[in-house]
Amino acid sequence: MKILAPARNAEAVSALFAAGAESCYIGLRRHNARTQSTQQDLNVSVAELEDLAPRWQAEGRELFITLNGFPTDAGLAEARNELSAAAALPIAGLIVANLGMLDVVRGLNATVPVKLSIQSGACNPDEILALDRWFTLSGVTLPRFIRLEEVAEMRRLLPERIEIEVLGHGLICPNAEGQCFLGSYLLNSSANLGGIGAPESLAGDTAALAVIFDLLMDNPPEVLEQGIMNIHPCQGLFHGTTRRGDGRTVRLHEHLKVASLDLIPALMASGVGRLKIEGRQHPVPRVASMVAAYRHAVDAAIAEGAAPQGFMPDPADREALSRFEMYRDNLTDNHFFHNPLACRDVTEEAAP
Amino acid sequence: MRFEINTNKVNALKAALTLRPDSIAYGDDACAIRCAAAWDQMTDAAIAEASTAGIALYAVTPQLLASTAEVARFAGRAADLVAAGFDGIIVNNLGLLEALRRDRPEVADSARLIAGRRINTYNSGDLSVLARMGFRRATANIELNADGIAALTPPPGLSLSMLGYGPLSLAYSRMCYVMSLKGEVEYDDCGLACEKEGLDLGARDQTPVFRLYGREIQSTRRFCAARALARLNGRVGVLELYLPHRDGLAEVSTALALLRDAAAGTLDAAALADGEAALAAAGRFGLCNGSLFGLPGAAHAMAS
């Protein structure tokens, strides 16, 4: 099982390879789900990769370019030249979510490997096979809500050339990928259209901030100090109102992060070929530390011939993951066995 | 312009027939449990009634189908509905189309196939792919603004639909929000708790923001496309109206009348405003334009 690390830019790619990742994914300046980030050093141009990609390939490293947005007609037309240039690079593949984008990529380049993005929401073998017949896939990143037994079914039914990837570490989310419009409805920021709901991008909009942080019931300076990259309305507290009128306060979902160190042998046994770590916006040292922890754990599981159940990773690796998380004790399994998230009535906890 | 009413209850479907829409979409795309329950209610009499009235029936299928068995089950049941008299299937997961072609090719070849709103359709490239896959209609994503919809170019043989009136479906989950609030995070055997326990959620000042409806999060405001129809360049052939319950018939009737007049171009600005005011009064919910004139943002979504 290979590790796929999130690279904020070309410099990060080298650092993450050095930390133990076999593969990295990176975004171009447009056409991906982080294009509207206000972080200046996020994403790269194709030109920046022209010298580096051959070097990494020669070193046996794998670079994926993520094009996981859902462009409108104008965006799709603009993307053609950049897609063509990206597909011609010596890379491990493109990560694509949108049907129109898949069609353009295949029209431009019949041989570049293409992996379905987690944003595509493809969630069963029939769906992946259908898309494979049209676009010839090299892999798929499964949605977060997939159970481990369903991963195993995918592995049984999909051709071996379609690699299965799951989210190993990152923000857990209760909603179906590519189908959540909460951000665009409330924050003028659509994930599918490249928006990210960054707190700093709302800094000048006091009315929006007042509403949003009232919803989130958090203190903005504290939130920012904790390093929140994006505002997700689903992480807020909300009041039950008209239908029941009983003043309940509801947390839509828990502040949790997926961490799958303990599950590495089980994931491998289920046929997972690549473990994705999320967080292209995070600082490079933080991501490198996570990559190193997963590298160590994967190598240990392989060396031990660990059984799917009962694997005990090095406590130092788990500590390395917790060190950088906002909610230190809130690392959880993915949805691999059950729904880890609960929409909860927190009326008593939230009471002043 | 044609008009389609979408519902997941058979008594609401029968009520909708009285409004004489061009078609009725029946089922549920966000929750497989609600979808199966809706289909269980369907009767030959209701199908015959729609057929006699010349109103097409389409089976709405769910998006979140996470196993081959579940895909096959819903493909089979949708095919059975077509065999019983439904005119087509609204596909929200491409795996279901794959299973239909494999297991029930006669249905896949004969039924009208529609790409539902869960097949994210943002550009003309999407429309081209969907047409080649055999779809005869596709649904514009709710995040597209009026200019984005007007720019879409459906290939010959493919028509375009969009939401005309109803709550915006903002997200859905494998986890049921309502069951989760009841302390039951497992998602089956729910007894359709969403019907009884749907919960409106608001900000600290009680301004409604979302409604939890089972596994789905909806806007509390009702989206209405009437104001944008003149800007869509004639691209949209079908407007969808959501009738969540039979009690909403008067509201949807008012919306249908407004949308018909707006599509016919018979409303001036004052008449449009009057129509929207009447609709807001009929529906008990505020109206919103969704993304049609730009992403809405908190101020628009929550304005009282």
PDB file of C-alpha atoms in Angstrom, chain A residues 70-73 76 98-101 103 119-127 129-131 133-135 145-147 150 153-154 157 174-176 178-182 184-193 208 211-215 217 233-234 237-244 248 250 252-253 338-339 341-345, chain B residues 63-69 71 93-95 98-99 102 117-120 122-126 128-130 132-133 141-144 151-153 168-175 177 180-181 185-187 195-206 208-212 217 219-221 288 291 295-298 301-302:
ATOM      1  CA  PHE A  70     -16.580  21.048 -11.664  1.00  0.00           C
ATOM      2  CA  PRO A  71     -16.030  23.725 -14.322  1.00  0.00           C
ATOM      3  CA  THR A  72     -18.736  25.664 -16.068  1.00  0.00           C
ATOM      4  CA  ASP A  73     -18.605  25.970 -19.850  1.00  0.00           C
ATOM      5  CA  LEU A  76     -13.856  23.962 -19.321  1.00  0.00           C
ATOM      6  CA  ASN A  98     -16.226  15.906 -13.580  1.00  0.00           C
ATOM      7  CA  LEU A  99     -17.609  14.019 -16.593  1.00  0.00           C
ATOM      8  CA  GLY A 100     -16.952  16.888 -18.997  1.00  0.00           C
ATOM      9  CA  MET A 101     -13.394  17.216 -17.711  1.00  0.00           C
ATOM     10  CA  ASP A 103     -14.082  13.725 -21.666  1.00  0.00           C
ATOM     11  CA  GLN A 119     -15.319  14.395  -5.361  1.00  0.00           C
ATOM     12  CA  SER A 120     -16.802  12.257  -8.131  1.00  0.00           C
ATOM     13  CA  GLY A 121     -18.720  10.381  -5.451  1.00  0.00           C
ATOM     14  CA  ALA A 122     -18.335   7.096  -7.355  1.00  0.00           C
ATOM     15  CA  CYS A 123     -19.376   4.574  -4.747  1.00  0.00           C
ATOM     16  CA  ASN A 124     -20.057   1.132  -6.201  1.00  0.00           C
ATOM     17  CA  PRO A 125     -18.343  -1.265  -8.617  1.00  0.00           C
ATOM     18  CA  ASP A 126     -20.986  -0.858 -11.321  1.00  0.00           C
ATOM     19  CA  GLU A 127     -20.552   2.901 -11.349  1.00  0.00           C
ATOM     20  CA  LEU A 129     -16.950   0.053 -14.293  1.00  0.00           C
ATOM     21  CA  ALA A 130     -19.325   2.250 -16.273  1.00  0.00           C
ATOM     22  CA  LEU A 131     -16.954   5.187 -16.038  1.00  0.00           C
ATOM     23  CA  ARG A 133     -15.619   1.815 -20.035  1.00  0.00           C
ATOM     24  CA  TRP A 134     -15.971   5.419 -21.157  1.00  0.00           C
ATOM     25  CA  PHE A 135     -12.744   6.889 -19.854  1.00  0.00           C
ATOM     26  CA  PHE A 145     -18.789   6.794   3.683  1.00  0.00           C
ATOM     27  CA  ILE A 146     -17.659   3.476   2.199  1.00  0.00           C
ATOM     28  CA  ARG A 147     -17.365   0.559   4.641  1.00  0.00           C
ATOM     29  CA  GLU A 150     -17.518  -2.575   0.510  1.00  0.00           C
ATOM     30  CA  GLU A 153     -16.170  -6.013  -2.766  1.00  0.00           C
ATOM     31  CA  MET A 154     -14.772  -3.332  -5.040  1.00  0.00           C
ATOM     32  CA  LEU A 157     -15.080  -6.906  -8.832  1.00  0.00           C
ATOM     33  CA  PRO A 174     -20.837  13.436   7.009  1.00  0.00           C
ATOM     34  CA  ASN A 175     -22.085  14.400   3.574  1.00  0.00           C
ATOM     35  CA  ALA A 176     -21.788  12.758   0.185  1.00  0.00           C
ATOM     36  CA  GLY A 178     -19.417  16.456  -4.594  1.00  0.00           C
ATOM     37  CA  GLN A 179     -22.994  16.870  -3.382  1.00  0.00           C
ATOM     38  CA  CYS A 180     -22.601  19.303  -0.499  1.00  0.00           C
ATOM     39  CA  PHE A 181     -23.783  22.814  -1.277  1.00  0.00           C
ATOM     40  CA  LEU A 182     -23.883  24.143   2.273  1.00  0.00           C
ATOM     41  CA  SER A 184     -22.199  27.884  -1.520  1.00  0.00           C
ATOM     42  CA  TYR A 185     -25.557  28.486   0.120  1.00  0.00           C
ATOM     43  CA  LEU A 186     -24.193  30.161   3.232  1.00  0.00           C
ATOM     44  CA  LEU A 187     -20.648  31.285   2.534  1.00  0.00           C
ATOM     45  CA  ASN A 188     -20.550  32.322  -1.130  1.00  0.00           C
ATOM     46  CA  SER A 189     -18.006  29.595  -1.491  1.00  0.00           C
ATOM     47  CA  SER A 190     -18.632  26.442  -3.513  1.00  0.00           C
ATOM     48  CA  ALA A 191     -16.217  23.569  -3.085  1.00  0.00           C
ATOM     49  CA  ASN A 192     -17.159  22.220  -6.513  1.00  0.00           C
ATOM     50  CA  LEU A 193     -16.374  25.570  -8.098  1.00  0.00           C
ATOM     51  CA  ALA A 208     -20.952  37.717   6.808  1.00  0.00           C
ATOM     52  CA  VAL A 211     -23.611  35.638  10.752  1.00  0.00           C
ATOM     53  CA  ILE A 212     -21.149  32.849  10.198  1.00  0.00           C
ATOM     54  CA  PHE A 213     -19.497  32.977  13.564  1.00  0.00           C
ATOM     55  CA  ASP A 214     -22.825  33.305  15.213  1.00  0.00           C
ATOM     56  CA  LEU A 215     -23.703  30.079  13.500  1.00  0.00           C
ATOM     57  CA  MET A 217     -20.647  29.889  17.975  1.00  0.00           C
ATOM     58  CA  PRO A 233     -21.145  25.189   8.112  1.00  0.00           C
ATOM     59  CA  CYS A 234     -21.753  21.588   9.108  1.00  0.00           C
ATOM     60  CA  LEU A 237     -23.997  24.618  16.357  1.00  0.00           C
ATOM     61  CA  PHE A 238     -27.554  25.385  15.370  1.00  0.00           C
ATOM     62  CA  HIS A 239     -30.737  26.066  17.243  1.00  0.00           C
ATOM     63  CA  GLY A 240     -33.868  24.019  16.769  1.00  0.00           C
ATOM     64  CA  THR A 241     -36.524  26.540  15.872  1.00  0.00           C
ATOM     65  CA  THR A 242     -39.973  26.571  14.376  1.00  0.00           C
ATOM     66  CA  ARG A 243     -40.905  22.946  14.030  1.00  0.00           C
ATOM     67  CA  ARG A 244     -40.421  22.040  17.676  1.00  0.00           C
ATOM     68  CA  ARG A 248     -32.656  22.691  21.362  1.00  0.00           C
ATOM     69  CA  VAL A 250     -27.766  20.783  17.734  1.00  0.00           C
ATOM     70  CA  LEU A 252     -24.476  18.794  13.018  1.00  0.00           C
ATOM     71  CA  HIS A 253     -21.410  16.659  13.387  1.00  0.00           C
ATOM     72  CA  HIS A 338     -19.845   2.315  11.170  1.00  0.00           C
ATOM     73  CA  ASN A 339     -20.938   5.927  11.145  1.00  0.00           C
ATOM     74  CA  LEU A 341     -20.376  10.913  13.294  1.00  0.00           C
ATOM     75  CA  ALA A 342     -23.435  11.791  15.230  1.00  0.00           C
ATOM     76  CA  CYS A 343     -25.713  14.736  14.900  1.00  0.00           C
ATOM     77  CA  ARG A 344     -26.191  15.460  18.581  1.00  0.00           C
ATOM     78  CA  ASP A 345     -28.464  17.417  20.841  1.00  0.00           C
TER      79      ASP A 345
ATOM     80  CA  GLN B  63     -27.549   8.272  -5.625  1.00  0.00           C
ATOM     81  CA  LEU B  64     -25.976   6.693  -2.566  1.00  0.00           C
ATOM     82  CA  LEU B  65     -25.848   3.006  -3.496  1.00  0.00           C
ATOM     83  CA  ALA B  66     -22.737   1.535  -1.951  1.00  0.00           C
ATOM     84  CA  SER B  67     -22.803  -2.101  -3.011  1.00  0.00           C
ATOM     85  CA  THR B  68     -23.499  -4.196  -6.060  1.00  0.00           C
ATOM     86  CA  ALA B  69     -26.476  -5.803  -4.327  1.00  0.00           C
ATOM     87  CA  VAL B  71     -27.505  -1.230  -7.116  1.00  0.00           C
ATOM     88  CA  ASN B  93     -25.978   6.862  -9.948  1.00  0.00           C
ATOM     89  CA  LEU B  94     -24.330   5.678 -13.160  1.00  0.00           C
ATOM     90  CA  GLY B  95     -23.931   2.229 -11.626  1.00  0.00           C
ATOM     91  CA  GLU B  98     -24.849  -0.112 -15.833  1.00  0.00           C
ATOM     92  CA  ALA B  99     -26.908  -2.674 -13.902  1.00  0.00           C
ATOM     93  CA  ARG B 102     -26.699  -5.737 -17.867  1.00  0.00           C
ATOM     94  CA  ARG B 117     -29.830  16.221 -10.184  1.00  0.00           C
ATOM     95  CA  ARG B 118     -27.274  14.035  -8.353  1.00  0.00           C
ATOM     96  CA  ILE B 119     -25.332  13.530 -11.592  1.00  0.00           C
ATOM     97  CA  ASN B 120     -23.363  16.745 -11.204  1.00  0.00           C
ATOM     98  CA  TYR B 122     -22.111  21.878 -14.740  1.00  0.00           C
ATOM     99  CA  ASN B 123     -21.082  22.206 -18.401  1.00  0.00           C
ATOM    100  CA  SER B 124     -21.854  21.251 -21.983  1.00  0.00           C
ATOM    101  CA  GLY B 125     -19.142  18.598 -21.846  1.00  0.00           C
ATOM    102  CA  ASP B 126     -21.201  16.833 -19.186  1.00  0.00           C
ATOM    103  CA  SER B 128     -22.342  15.563 -24.340  1.00  0.00           C
ATOM    104  CA  VAL B 129     -21.162  12.603 -22.248  1.00  0.00           C
ATOM    105  CA  LEU B 130     -24.628  11.979 -20.829  1.00  0.00           C
ATOM    106  CA  ARG B 132     -23.655   9.466 -25.497  1.00  0.00           C
ATOM    107  CA  MET B 133     -24.506   7.317 -22.495  1.00  0.00           C
ATOM    108  CA  ASN B 141     -26.743  21.667 -11.080  1.00  0.00           C
ATOM    109  CA  ILE B 142     -28.246  24.041  -8.526  1.00  0.00           C
ATOM    110  CA  GLU B 143     -24.932  25.898  -8.246  1.00  0.00           C
ATOM    111  CA  LEU B 144     -25.102  27.168 -11.821  1.00  0.00           C
ATOM    112  CA  ALA B 151     -24.416  28.945 -21.863  1.00  0.00           C
ATOM    113  CA  LEU B 152     -25.147  25.213 -21.775  1.00  0.00           C
ATOM    114  CA  THR B 153     -25.523  23.648 -25.193  1.00  0.00           C
ATOM    115  CA  LEU B 168     -32.787  23.351  -2.105  1.00  0.00           C
ATOM    116  CA  SER B 169     -31.234  20.006  -1.321  1.00  0.00           C
ATOM    117  CA  LEU B 170     -27.992  21.260   0.162  1.00  0.00           C
ATOM    118  CA  ALA B 171     -26.387  17.997   1.259  1.00  0.00           C
ATOM    119  CA  TYR B 172     -27.124  14.412   2.202  1.00  0.00           C
ATOM    120  CA  SER B 173     -25.374  11.747   4.135  1.00  0.00           C
ATOM    121  CA  ARG B 174     -25.218   8.031   4.719  1.00  0.00           C
ATOM    122  CA  MET B 175     -25.915   8.923   8.320  1.00  0.00           C
ATOM    123  CA  TYR B 177     -29.454  13.217  10.947  1.00  0.00           C
ATOM    124  CA  SER B 180     -28.757  10.423  15.005  1.00  0.00           C
ATOM    125  CA  LEU B 181     -30.512  13.078  17.082  1.00  0.00           C
ATOM    126  CA  VAL B 185     -26.743   6.358  14.467  1.00  0.00           C
ATOM    127  CA  GLU B 186     -27.574   3.204  12.539  1.00  0.00           C
ATOM    128  CA  TYR B 187     -29.387   4.114   9.412  1.00  0.00           C
ATOM    129  CA  GLU B 195     -41.402  12.430   8.205  1.00  0.00           C
ATOM    130  CA  LYS B 196     -42.219  12.955  11.844  1.00  0.00           C
ATOM    131  CA  GLU B 197     -39.088  14.508  13.252  1.00  0.00           C
ATOM    132  CA  GLY B 198     -37.789  16.788  10.540  1.00  0.00           C
ATOM    133  CA  LEU B 199     -36.178  19.668  12.316  1.00  0.00           C
ATOM    134  CA  ASP B 200     -35.675  23.272  11.279  1.00  0.00           C
ATOM    135  CA  LEU B 201     -32.402  24.686  12.532  1.00  0.00           C
ATOM    136  CA  GLY B 202     -31.578  28.332  12.956  1.00  0.00           C
ATOM    137  CA  ALA B 203     -28.898  30.692  14.099  1.00  0.00           C
ATOM    138  CA  ARG B 204     -28.736  32.099  17.586  1.00  0.00           C
ATOM    139  CA  ASP B 205     -31.385  34.693  16.718  1.00  0.00           C
ATOM    140  CA  GLN B 206     -33.667  31.850  15.577  1.00  0.00           C
ATOM    141  CA  PRO B 208     -34.079  29.522  10.110  1.00  0.00           C
ATOM    142  CA  VAL B 209     -31.121  28.253   8.130  1.00  0.00           C
ATOM    143  CA  PHE B 210     -31.459  24.539   7.398  1.00  0.00           C
ATOM    144  CA  ARG B 211     -33.979  21.799   7.721  1.00  0.00           C
ATOM    145  CA  LEU B 212     -32.816  18.328   8.675  1.00  0.00           C
ATOM    146  CA  ILE B 217     -30.128  18.874   4.720  1.00  0.00           C
ATOM    147  CA  SER B 219     -32.804  24.993   2.815  1.00  0.00           C
ATOM    148  CA  THR B 220     -35.683  26.294   4.864  1.00  0.00           C
ATOM    149  CA  ARG B 221     -36.281  28.863   2.147  1.00  0.00           C
ATOM    150  CA  CYS B 288     -34.734  32.474  -2.458  1.00  0.00           C
ATOM    151  CA  SER B 291     -27.302  30.585  -7.110  1.00  0.00           C
ATOM    152  CA  LEU B 295     -23.861  32.482  -4.911  1.00  0.00           C
ATOM    153  CA  PRO B 296     -26.436  33.434  -2.294  1.00  0.00           C
ATOM    154  CA  GLY B 297     -24.421  33.757   0.896  1.00  0.00           C
ATOM    155  CA  ALA B 298     -25.630  34.073   4.435  1.00  0.00           C
ATOM    156  CA  ALA B 301     -30.111  32.611   2.676  1.00  0.00           C
ATOM    157  CA  MET B 302     -31.249  33.944   6.026  1.00  0.00           C
TER     158      MET B 302
END
